[in-house]
Each structure stands twice: as structure tokens, then as C-alpha cells.
PDB file of C-alpha atoms and ligand atoms in Angstrom:
ATOM      1  CA  MET A   1      -7.762 155.244  74.830  1.00  0.00           C
ATOM      2  CA  ARG A   2     -11.537 155.683  75.098  1.00  0.00           C
ATOM      3  CA  HIS A   3     -13.072 152.657  76.813  1.00  0.00           C
ATOM      4  CA  LEU A   4     -15.897 150.564  75.364  1.00  0.00           C
ATOM      5  CA  ILE A   5     -18.422 149.107  77.787  1.00  0.00           C
ATOM      6  CA  ALA A   6     -20.258 146.326  75.966  1.00  0.00           C
ATOM      7  CA  GLY A   7     -23.271 144.424  77.274  1.00  0.00           C
ATOM      8  CA  ASN A   8     -23.655 140.807  76.180  1.00  0.00           C
ATOM      9  CA  TRP A   9     -27.275 139.978  76.902  1.00  0.00           C
ATOM     10  CA  LYS A  10     -26.746 136.332  75.841  1.00  0.00           C
ATOM     11  CA  MET A  11     -30.055 134.411  75.566  1.00  0.00           C
ATOM     12  CA  HIS A  12     -31.996 136.709  77.882  1.00  0.00           C
ATOM     13  CA  THR A  13     -34.978 139.063  77.517  1.00  0.00           C
ATOM     14  CA  LEU A  14     -38.302 138.944  75.729  1.00  0.00           C
ATOM     15  CA  GLY A  15     -39.139 141.888  73.477  1.00  0.00           C
ATOM     16  CA  ALA A  16     -40.733 144.295  75.955  1.00  0.00           C
ATOM     17  CA  GLU A  17     -38.000 143.727  78.557  1.00  0.00           C
ATOM     18  CA  ALA A  18     -35.318 144.175  75.928  1.00  0.00           C
ATOM     19  CA  VAL A  19     -36.750 147.501  74.797  1.00  0.00           C
ATOM     20  CA  ALA A  20     -37.121 148.711  78.397  1.00  0.00           C
ATOM     21  CA  LEU A  21     -33.526 147.709  79.162  1.00  0.00           C
ATOM     22  CA  ALA A  22     -32.190 149.456  76.049  1.00  0.00           C
ATOM     23  CA  ARG A  23     -34.190 152.605  76.826  1.00  0.00           C
ATOM     24  CA  GLY A  24     -32.879 152.557  80.387  1.00  0.00           C
ATOM     25  CA  VAL A  25     -29.296 152.327  79.115  1.00  0.00           C
ATOM     26  CA  ALA A  26     -29.877 155.083  76.532  1.00  0.00           C
ATOM     27  CA  SER A  27     -31.401 157.385  79.143  1.00  0.00           C
ATOM     28  CA  GLY A  28     -28.148 157.392  81.136  1.00  0.00           C
ATOM     29  CA  ALA A  29     -25.747 157.382  78.225  1.00  0.00           C
ATOM     30  CA  GLN A  30     -25.127 161.093  77.804  1.00  0.00           C
ATOM     31  CA  GLY A  31     -21.878 162.632  78.952  1.00  0.00           C
ATOM     32  CA  LEU A  32     -20.058 159.402  79.818  1.00  0.00           C
ATOM     33  CA  ALA A  33     -16.286 159.068  79.426  1.00  0.00           C
ATOM     34  CA  CYS A  34     -16.733 155.798  77.477  1.00  0.00           C
ATOM     35  CA  ASP A  35     -18.591 154.300  74.514  1.00  0.00           C
ATOM     36  CA  LEU A  36     -21.600 152.047  75.158  1.00  0.00           C
ATOM     37  CA  LEU A  37     -22.707 148.981  73.242  1.00  0.00           C
ATOM     38  CA  VAL A  38     -25.566 146.541  73.812  1.00  0.00           C
ATOM     39  CA  CYS A  39     -25.660 143.106  72.154  1.00  0.00           C
ATOM     40  CA  PRO A  40     -29.183 141.670  72.385  1.00  0.00           C
ATOM     41  CA  PRO A  41     -30.377 138.347  70.954  1.00  0.00           C
ATOM     42  CA  PHE A  42     -30.685 138.489  67.140  1.00  0.00           C
ATOM     43  CA  VAL A  43     -34.493 138.679  67.160  1.00  0.00           C
ATOM     44  CA  HIS A  44     -34.467 141.963  69.084  1.00  0.00           C
ATOM     45  CA  ILE A  45     -31.715 143.804  67.219  1.00  0.00           C
ATOM     46  CA  ALA A  46     -33.933 145.811  64.845  1.00  0.00           C
ATOM     47  CA  GLN A  47     -36.233 146.847  67.688  1.00  0.00           C
ATOM     48  CA  ILE A  48     -33.324 147.785  69.949  1.00  0.00           C
ATOM     49  CA  ALA A  49     -31.618 149.760  67.185  1.00  0.00           C
ATOM     50  CA  ALA A  50     -34.835 151.779  66.858  1.00  0.00           C
ATOM     51  CA  ALA A  51     -35.126 152.177  70.640  1.00  0.00           C
ATOM     52  CA  VAL A  52     -31.606 153.648  71.025  1.00  0.00           C
ATOM     53  CA  ALA A  53     -31.585 155.681  67.783  1.00  0.00           C
ATOM     54  CA  GLY A  54     -30.332 159.203  68.443  1.00  0.00           C
ATOM     55  CA  SER A  55     -28.514 158.137  71.649  1.00  0.00           C
ATOM     56  CA  PRO A  56     -24.792 157.314  71.924  1.00  0.00           C
ATOM     57  CA  VAL A  57     -25.585 153.595  72.425  1.00  0.00           C
ATOM     58  CA  ALA A  58     -24.421 151.245  69.652  1.00  0.00           C
ATOM     59  CA  VAL A  59     -25.966 147.845  68.941  1.00  0.00           C
ATOM     60  CA  GLY A  60     -24.214 144.573  68.140  1.00  0.00           C
ATOM     61  CA  GLY A  61     -24.864 140.905  67.443  1.00  0.00           C
ATOM     62  CA  GLN A  62     -23.543 137.981  69.506  1.00  0.00           C
ATOM     63  CA  ASP A  63     -22.355 135.886  66.546  1.00  0.00           C
ATOM     64  CA  CYS A  64     -22.591 135.694  62.758  1.00  0.00           C
ATOM     65  CA  HIS A  65     -22.019 133.116  60.039  1.00  0.00           C
ATOM     66  CA  ALA A  66     -18.879 133.217  57.909  1.00  0.00           C
ATOM     67  CA  ALA A  67     -20.881 133.283  54.658  1.00  0.00           C
ATOM     68  CA  ASP A  68     -22.785 136.303  53.341  1.00  0.00           C
ATOM     69  CA  GLN A  69     -25.826 134.163  52.526  1.00  0.00           C
ATOM     70  CA  GLY A  70     -26.686 130.577  51.666  1.00  0.00           C
ATOM     71  CA  ALA A  71     -28.259 127.326  52.778  1.00  0.00           C
ATOM     72  CA  HIS A  72     -27.413 127.614  56.492  1.00  0.00           C
ATOM     73  CA  THR A  73     -30.617 126.962  58.398  1.00  0.00           C
ATOM     74  CA  GLY A  74     -30.858 128.928  61.606  1.00  0.00           C
ATOM     75  CA  ASP A  75     -27.771 131.037  61.013  1.00  0.00           C
ATOM     76  CA  VAL A  76     -27.471 134.803  60.624  1.00  0.00           C
ATOM     77  CA  ALA A  77     -25.112 136.528  58.177  1.00  0.00           C
ATOM     78  CA  ALA A  78     -23.032 139.606  58.953  1.00  0.00           C
ATOM     79  CA  PRO A  79     -24.703 141.761  56.241  1.00  0.00           C
ATOM     80  CA  MET A  80     -28.073 140.944  57.869  1.00  0.00           C
ATOM     81  CA  LEU A  81     -26.818 142.287  61.199  1.00  0.00           C
ATOM     82  CA  ARG A  82     -25.598 145.436  59.512  1.00  0.00           C
ATOM     83  CA  ASP A  83     -28.909 145.766  57.674  1.00  0.00           C
ATOM     84  CA  VAL A  84     -30.950 145.797  60.903  1.00  0.00           C
ATOM     85  CA  GLY A  85     -28.805 148.377  62.634  1.00  0.00           C
ATOM     86  CA  ALA A  86     -25.877 146.532  64.252  1.00  0.00           C
ATOM     87  CA  SER A  87     -22.418 148.051  64.020  1.00  0.00           C
ATOM     88  CA  PHE A  88     -20.527 145.483  66.147  1.00  0.00           C
ATOM     89  CA  VAL A  89     -20.544 141.700  66.539  1.00  0.00           C
ATOM     90  CA  ILE A  90     -19.125 139.512  69.321  1.00  0.00           C
ATOM     91  CA  LEU A  91     -17.223 136.552  67.841  1.00  0.00           C
ATOM     92  CA  GLY A  92     -15.574 133.490  69.352  1.00  0.00           C
ATOM     93  CA  HIS A  93     -17.192 133.906  72.773  1.00  0.00           C
ATOM     94  CA  SER A  94     -16.189 130.936  74.952  1.00  0.00           C
ATOM     95  CA  GLU A  95     -19.837 129.811  75.094  1.00  0.00           C
ATOM     96  CA  ARG A  96     -19.790 129.566  71.267  1.00  0.00           C
ATOM     97  CA  ARG A  97     -16.377 127.881  71.305  1.00  0.00           C
ATOM     98  CA  GLN A  98     -17.629 125.339  73.876  1.00  0.00           C
ATOM     99  CA  ASN A  99     -21.315 124.832  73.024  1.00  0.00           C
ATOM    100  CA  HIS A 100     -20.974 125.066  69.249  1.00  0.00           C
ATOM    101  CA  ALA A 101     -17.456 123.669  68.867  1.00  0.00           C
ATOM    102  CA  GLU A 102     -16.211 126.838  67.206  1.00  0.00           C
ATOM    103  CA  THR A 103     -12.549 126.625  66.289  1.00  0.00           C
ATOM    104  CA  ASP A 104     -10.077 129.459  65.809  1.00  0.00           C
ATOM    105  CA  ALA A 105     -10.354 128.903  62.047  1.00  0.00           C
ATOM    106  CA  MET A 106     -14.116 129.403  62.214  1.00  0.00           C
ATOM    107  CA  VAL A 107     -13.708 132.515  64.341  1.00  0.00           C
ATOM    108  CA  LEU A 108     -11.203 133.853  61.796  1.00  0.00           C
ATOM    109  CA  ALA A 109     -13.656 133.276  58.920  1.00  0.00           C
ATOM    110  CA  LYS A 110     -16.468 134.963  60.857  1.00  0.00           C
ATOM    111  CA  THR A 111     -14.194 137.893  61.697  1.00  0.00           C
ATOM    112  CA  GLN A 112     -13.360 138.358  58.020  1.00  0.00           C
ATOM    113  CA  ALA A 113     -17.078 138.216  57.157  1.00  0.00           C
ATOM    114  CA  ALA A 114     -17.890 140.817  59.816  1.00  0.00           C
ATOM    115  CA  ILE A 115     -15.222 143.213  58.567  1.00  0.00           C
ATOM    116  CA  LYS A 116     -16.379 142.765  54.970  1.00  0.00           C
ATOM    117  CA  ALA A 117     -19.929 143.636  56.067  1.00  0.00           C
ATOM    118  CA  GLY A 118     -18.756 146.832  57.786  1.00  0.00           C
ATOM    119  CA  LEU A 119     -19.159 145.540  61.345  1.00  0.00           C
ATOM    120  CA  THR A 120     -16.553 145.952  64.087  1.00  0.00           C
ATOM    121  CA  PRO A 121     -15.730 142.478  65.417  1.00  0.00           C
ATOM    122  CA  ILE A 122     -15.123 141.896  69.125  1.00  0.00           C
ATOM    123  CA  VAL A 123     -12.998 138.745  69.093  1.00  0.00           C
ATOM    124  CA  CYS A 124     -13.017 136.868  72.403  1.00  0.00           C
ATOM    125  CA  VAL A 125     -10.104 134.876  73.783  1.00  0.00           C
ATOM    126  CA  GLY A 126      -9.467 133.323  77.187  1.00  0.00           C
ATOM    127  CA  GLU A 127      -8.154 130.277  78.980  1.00  0.00           C
ATOM    128  CA  THR A 128      -9.997 127.677  81.048  1.00  0.00           C
ATOM    129  CA  GLU A 129      -9.294 127.118  84.722  1.00  0.00           C
ATOM    130  CA  ALA A 130      -7.338 123.927  83.952  1.00  0.00           C
ATOM    131  CA  GLU A 131      -5.198 125.778  81.414  1.00  0.00           C
ATOM    132  CA  ARG A 132      -4.386 128.497  83.953  1.00  0.00           C
ATOM    133  CA  GLU A 133      -3.681 125.995  86.723  1.00  0.00           C
ATOM    134  CA  THR A 134      -1.131 124.297  84.506  1.00  0.00           C
ATOM    135  CA  GLY A 135       0.510 127.603  83.583  1.00  0.00           C
ATOM    136  CA  ARG A 136      -0.595 127.544  79.963  1.00  0.00           C
ATOM    137  CA  GLU A 137      -2.727 130.694  79.887  1.00  0.00           C
ATOM    138  CA  THR A 138      -0.498 132.840  77.704  1.00  0.00           C
ATOM    139  CA  GLN A 139       0.211 129.949  75.350  1.00  0.00           C
ATOM    140  CA  VAL A 140      -3.540 129.366  74.916  1.00  0.00           C
ATOM    141  CA  VAL A 141      -4.482 133.026  74.518  1.00  0.00           C
ATOM    142  CA  GLY A 142      -1.517 133.678  72.208  1.00  0.00           C
ATOM    143  CA  GLY A 143      -2.551 130.756  70.018  1.00  0.00           C
ATOM    144  CA  GLN A 144      -6.161 131.972  69.892  1.00  0.00           C
ATOM    145  CA  LEU A 145      -5.037 135.470  68.877  1.00  0.00           C
ATOM    146  CA  ASP A 146      -2.684 134.184  66.183  1.00  0.00           C
ATOM    147  CA  ALA A 147      -5.303 131.918  64.636  1.00  0.00           C
ATOM    148  CA  SER A 148      -8.508 133.976  65.124  1.00  0.00           C
ATOM    149  CA  LEU A 149      -7.372 137.420  63.917  1.00  0.00           C
ATOM    150  CA  PRO A 150      -6.869 138.228  60.240  1.00  0.00           C
ATOM    151  CA  ASP A 151      -3.872 140.224  58.999  1.00  0.00           C
ATOM    152  CA  GLY A 152      -4.470 143.949  59.366  1.00  0.00           C
ATOM    153  CA  PHE A 153      -7.070 143.379  62.103  1.00  0.00           C
ATOM    154  CA  ALA A 154      -8.468 146.666  63.427  1.00  0.00           C
ATOM    155  CA  GLY A 155     -11.378 145.522  65.607  1.00  0.00           C
ATOM    156  CA  VAL A 156     -11.683 144.904  69.336  1.00  0.00           C
ATOM    157  CA  VAL A 157     -10.258 142.019  71.410  1.00  0.00           C
ATOM    158  CA  ALA A 158     -11.971 140.796  74.587  1.00  0.00           C
ATOM    159  CA  TYR A 159      -9.990 138.800  77.147  1.00  0.00           C
ATOM    160  CA  GLU A 160     -12.423 136.639  79.086  1.00  0.00           C
ATOM    161  CA  PRO A 161     -10.962 133.942  81.311  1.00  0.00           C
ATOM    162  CA  VAL A 162     -13.525 131.150  80.989  1.00  0.00           C
ATOM    163  CA  TRP A 163     -13.464 130.442  84.745  1.00  0.00           C
ATOM    164  CA  ALA A 164     -14.512 134.051  85.485  1.00  0.00           C
ATOM    165  CA  ILE A 165     -17.582 134.116  83.220  1.00  0.00           C
ATOM    166  CA  GLY A 166     -20.830 134.060  85.165  1.00  0.00           C
ATOM    167  CA  THR A 167     -19.104 132.652  88.243  1.00  0.00           C
ATOM    168  CA  GLY A 168     -18.633 135.763  90.350  1.00  0.00           C
ATOM    169  CA  LYS A 169     -14.880 135.010  90.307  1.00  0.00           C
ATOM    170  CA  THR A 170     -12.858 137.829  88.809  1.00  0.00           C
ATOM    171  CA  ALA A 171      -9.255 137.734  87.732  1.00  0.00           C
ATOM    172  CA  THR A 172      -7.013 139.771  90.020  1.00  0.00           C
ATOM    173  CA  GLU A 173      -5.824 143.144  88.795  1.00  0.00           C
ATOM    174  CA  ALA A 174      -2.305 141.712  88.574  1.00  0.00           C
ATOM    175  CA  ASP A 175      -3.482 138.792  86.418  1.00  0.00           C
ATOM    176  CA  VAL A 176      -5.469 141.125  84.190  1.00  0.00           C
ATOM    177  CA  ALA A 177      -2.506 143.498  83.843  1.00  0.00           C
ATOM    178  CA  ALA A 178      -0.191 140.612  82.945  1.00  0.00           C
ATOM    179  CA  MET A 179      -2.547 139.142  80.358  1.00  0.00           C
ATOM    180  CA  HIS A 180      -3.519 142.450  78.787  1.00  0.00           C
ATOM    181  CA  GLY A 181       0.171 143.393  78.562  1.00  0.00           C
ATOM    182  CA  PHE A 182       0.863 140.056  76.880  1.00  0.00           C
ATOM    183  CA  ILE A 183      -2.033 140.543  74.424  1.00  0.00           C
ATOM    184  CA  ARG A 184      -0.828 144.061  73.596  1.00  0.00           C
ATOM    185  CA  GLN A 185       2.686 142.767  72.880  1.00  0.00           C
ATOM    186  CA  ARG A 186       1.335 140.030  70.666  1.00  0.00           C
ATOM    187  CA  LEU A 187      -0.904 142.467  68.759  1.00  0.00           C
ATOM    188  CA  VAL A 188       1.965 144.901  68.184  1.00  0.00           C
ATOM    189  CA  ALA A 189       4.303 142.081  67.089  1.00  0.00           C
ATOM    190  CA  ARG A 190       1.709 140.951  64.555  1.00  0.00           C
ATOM    191  CA  LEU A 191       0.095 144.215  63.473  1.00  0.00           C
ATOM    192  CA  GLY A 192       2.725 146.868  64.136  1.00  0.00           C
ATOM    193  CA  ALA A 193       1.457 150.332  65.071  1.00  0.00           C
ATOM    194  CA  GLY A 194      -2.129 149.165  64.385  1.00  0.00           C
ATOM    195  CA  GLY A 195      -1.755 146.753  67.305  1.00  0.00           C
ATOM    196  CA  ARG A 196      -1.327 149.672  69.688  1.00  0.00           C
ATOM    197  CA  ALA A 197      -4.712 151.163  68.741  1.00  0.00           C
ATOM    198  CA  ILE A 198      -6.787 148.036  69.407  1.00  0.00           C
ATOM    199  CA  ARG A 199      -9.099 148.193  72.402  1.00  0.00           C
ATOM    200  CA  ILE A 200      -8.639 145.190  74.683  1.00  0.00           C
ATOM    201  CA  LEU A 201     -11.704 144.596  76.854  1.00  0.00           C
ATOM    202  CA  TYR A 202     -11.775 142.532  80.042  1.00  0.00           C
ATOM    203  CA  GLY A 203     -14.761 140.255  80.627  1.00  0.00           C
ATOM    204  CA  GLY A 204     -15.756 137.868  83.407  1.00  0.00           C
ATOM    205  CA  SER A 205     -17.959 138.864  86.358  1.00  0.00           C
ATOM    206  CA  VAL A 206     -17.493 142.610  85.896  1.00  0.00           C
ATOM    207  CA  ARG A 207     -19.803 144.360  88.374  1.00  0.00           C
ATOM    208  CA  PRO A 208     -20.304 147.950  89.565  1.00  0.00           C
ATOM    209  CA  ALA A 209     -18.245 147.082  92.678  1.00  0.00           C
ATOM    210  CA  ASN A 210     -15.132 145.909  90.811  1.00  0.00           C
ATOM    211  CA  ALA A 211     -15.383 148.018  87.639  1.00  0.00           C
ATOM    212  CA  ALA A 212     -13.377 151.060  88.735  1.00  0.00           C
ATOM    213  CA  SER A 213     -10.291 149.045  89.686  1.00  0.00           C
ATOM    214  CA  LEU A 214     -10.455 146.730  86.643  1.00  0.00           C
ATOM    215  CA  MET A 215     -11.045 149.578  84.202  1.00  0.00           C
ATOM    216  CA  ALA A 216      -8.011 151.441  85.551  1.00  0.00           C
ATOM    217  CA  VAL A 217      -5.587 148.571  84.794  1.00  0.00           C
ATOM    218  CA  ALA A 218      -3.021 149.351  82.071  1.00  0.00           C
ATOM    219  CA  ASP A 219      -4.068 148.091  78.615  1.00  0.00           C
ATOM    220  CA  VAL A 220      -7.675 147.541  79.720  1.00  0.00           C
ATOM    221  CA  ALA A 221      -9.864 149.634  77.410  1.00  0.00           C
ATOM    222  CA  GLY A 222     -13.300 148.525  78.466  1.00  0.00           C
ATOM    223  CA  ALA A 223     -15.420 145.595  79.567  1.00  0.00           C
ATOM    224  CA  LEU A 224     -17.566 142.863  78.073  1.00  0.00           C
ATOM    225  CA  VAL A 225     -20.338 142.494  80.625  1.00  0.00           C
ATOM    226  CA  GLY A 226     -22.782 139.589  80.829  1.00  0.00           C
ATOM    227  CA  GLY A 227     -24.930 139.304  83.964  1.00  0.00           C
ATOM    228  CA  ALA A 228     -24.566 142.927  85.075  1.00  0.00           C
ATOM    229  CA  SER A 229     -25.630 144.209  81.633  1.00  0.00           C
ATOM    230  CA  LEU A 230     -29.183 142.967  82.232  1.00  0.00           C
ATOM    231  CA  LYS A 231     -29.932 145.804  84.657  1.00  0.00           C
ATOM    232  CA  ALA A 232     -29.602 149.267  83.135  1.00  0.00           C
ATOM    233  CA  GLU A 233     -28.568 150.747  86.490  1.00  0.00           C
ATOM    234  CA  ASP A 234     -25.731 148.230  86.991  1.00  0.00           C
ATOM    235  CA  PHE A 235     -24.538 148.558  83.409  1.00  0.00           C
ATOM    236  CA  LEU A 236     -24.492 152.354  83.674  1.00  0.00           C
ATOM    237  CA  ALA A 237     -22.727 152.178  87.044  1.00  0.00           C
ATOM    238  CA  ILE A 238     -19.961 150.177  85.336  1.00  0.00           C
ATOM    239  CA  ALA A 239     -19.787 152.803  82.574  1.00  0.00           C
ATOM    240  CA  ARG A 240     -19.595 155.608  85.133  1.00  0.00           C
ATOM    241  CA  ALA A 241     -16.679 153.840  86.832  1.00  0.00           C
ATOM    242  CA  VAL A 242     -14.564 154.588  83.748  1.00  0.00           C
ATOM    243  CA  LYS A 243     -12.502 157.692  84.355  1.00  0.00           C
ATOM    244  CA  ALA A 244     -11.793 160.075  81.489  1.00  0.00           C
ATOM    245  CA  GLY A 245      -8.281 160.081  80.070  1.00  0.00           C
TER     246      GLY A 245
HETATM  247  P1  PGA B 301     -20.423 137.717  83.014  1.00  0.00           P
HETATM  248  O1  PGA B 301     -20.301 137.349  81.447  1.00  0.00           O
HETATM  249  O2  PGA B 301     -20.232 139.213  83.113  1.00  0.00           O
HETATM  250  O3  PGA B 301     -21.819 137.299  83.382  1.00  0.00           O
HETATM  251  O4  PGA B 301     -19.364 136.967  83.710  1.00  0.00           O
HETATM  252  C1  PGA B 301     -19.317 137.944  80.632  1.00  0.00           C
HETATM  253  C2  PGA B 301     -19.397 137.388  79.241  1.00  0.00           C
HETATM  254  O5  PGA B 301     -19.622 136.190  79.068  1.00  0.00           O
HETATM  255  O6  PGA B 301     -19.227 138.131  78.233  1.00  0.00           O
END
């Protein structure tokens, strides 16, 4: 399965930096064995889409509202993202689940809105440290998958253990293999053959130094990269760590 290396820029970059970063990524994007995606803050998406036009780099949002339009001050609708050049959207990131109290039901509604707008959703799931320490990680992730994904889902899933995000702590290859195997099983049980075709990304402190081993784990089909996506060279080094095949 062809890997997807996705950069989640979170709430970083002013306009000029964002354009320089996107151009840097685009300049190294030819001939890679994986697909590349950058997800800048909303306000930069149109500019970044123009900056990477003609390159293999896709552009995505970091969230969207569940409604197509309406009286929702400060929110952004999925058709708006599509209109300014996004083709993907990250949904249910743990920072949204925690900081904005997003529930699985909200993530499900947003996922449906994204699909309707022609965007590929990247639905994030992952357990907290306390949940893992008490042996509940598969129960938590299984519950998130069941309640956040619509029937017939054909997007991308990102497994991001909350304790590994931005901490420099990475899940071990064995833990990643176990969780990705579990997610695959759950997707196939729910979606049948379609569940086999879904790319499952790993996220949480992915760096050039650990990318090759993480990206080679069974059922890992890419990475959702935060901190290391803010330097074009690091992001591209992660992409180059993906081996063809
Ligand atoms: P990190 O973030 O790579 O900085 O850990 C990953 C993410 O939150 O998507």
C-alpha cells in the first residue's frame, strides 16, 4: 500500500514562512515512494495550494464544521476547504477532542460532511497514557473507530497515542504493530474488503531518526507528523525513509 506522509502544521507559521515551507516540501517531492500532504492553518490554505500547484504535494485542513454553511461564527465548512484547494481534512485530532470537547458523534458528523464535500477525511484515534497504563487502549481505540467512522468509510485513519504527541516519546514498534493490527481487524469486520484498503497512519513524535523503522511496521501506511513537519528537510527525510513496495 502506498504510504501517505502528512504534515500537521497545527497553529504554526505566518504567511511568508508557510509559503517557504510548502515550497521547500514541493521542491523535494518528486520521485518519492509515498504521497505527501501538508495541512496548514486555514488562513494559509489558498496560498499554499497555489504554492504547491503542479507538484505532487496535496493540501488539507486541520478541522471542519459538520454543517455546509450557517450561523457558526469562527468555523470553517468542508465545501470552503475544497473551494480553496484542499483535498484532505484531519478530523478528531486529540487536541480537538481535548481542547474543544469534540465527541465521537461530532467527529462522525464532520467526517460525513467532509466526504460529502469531496474531501478525504483523516480520522484520528488514540488512547491517553492513563488508558494505556490500565490496559484499556484497544477498548478506547475500538470505541472511537466504531463511533467516529460512517458506514462505507473509505478515508484514512490515523492512530496517534495521545502520550506520544509532541512529547518525543514514541510507541514501540511492537505496540504500533499490535494496535495497527487491531485497527485493521476492526475496519475489516465493519467495512469488509473496503477495510483492507484503508491507509492507517501512525502519529506521535515521528522524526527522521525513527521513521524508517516505524514506516516498515505491518499495517502502517504512513505518518501524521506534527513538529517535524515544520522543517521541509525533516519532513522530506521522513518521506524518503518510506521504502517502495
Ligand atoms: P508530533 O505531532 O509529531 O509533534 O508528535 C503529531 C500530531 O499531533 O499529529
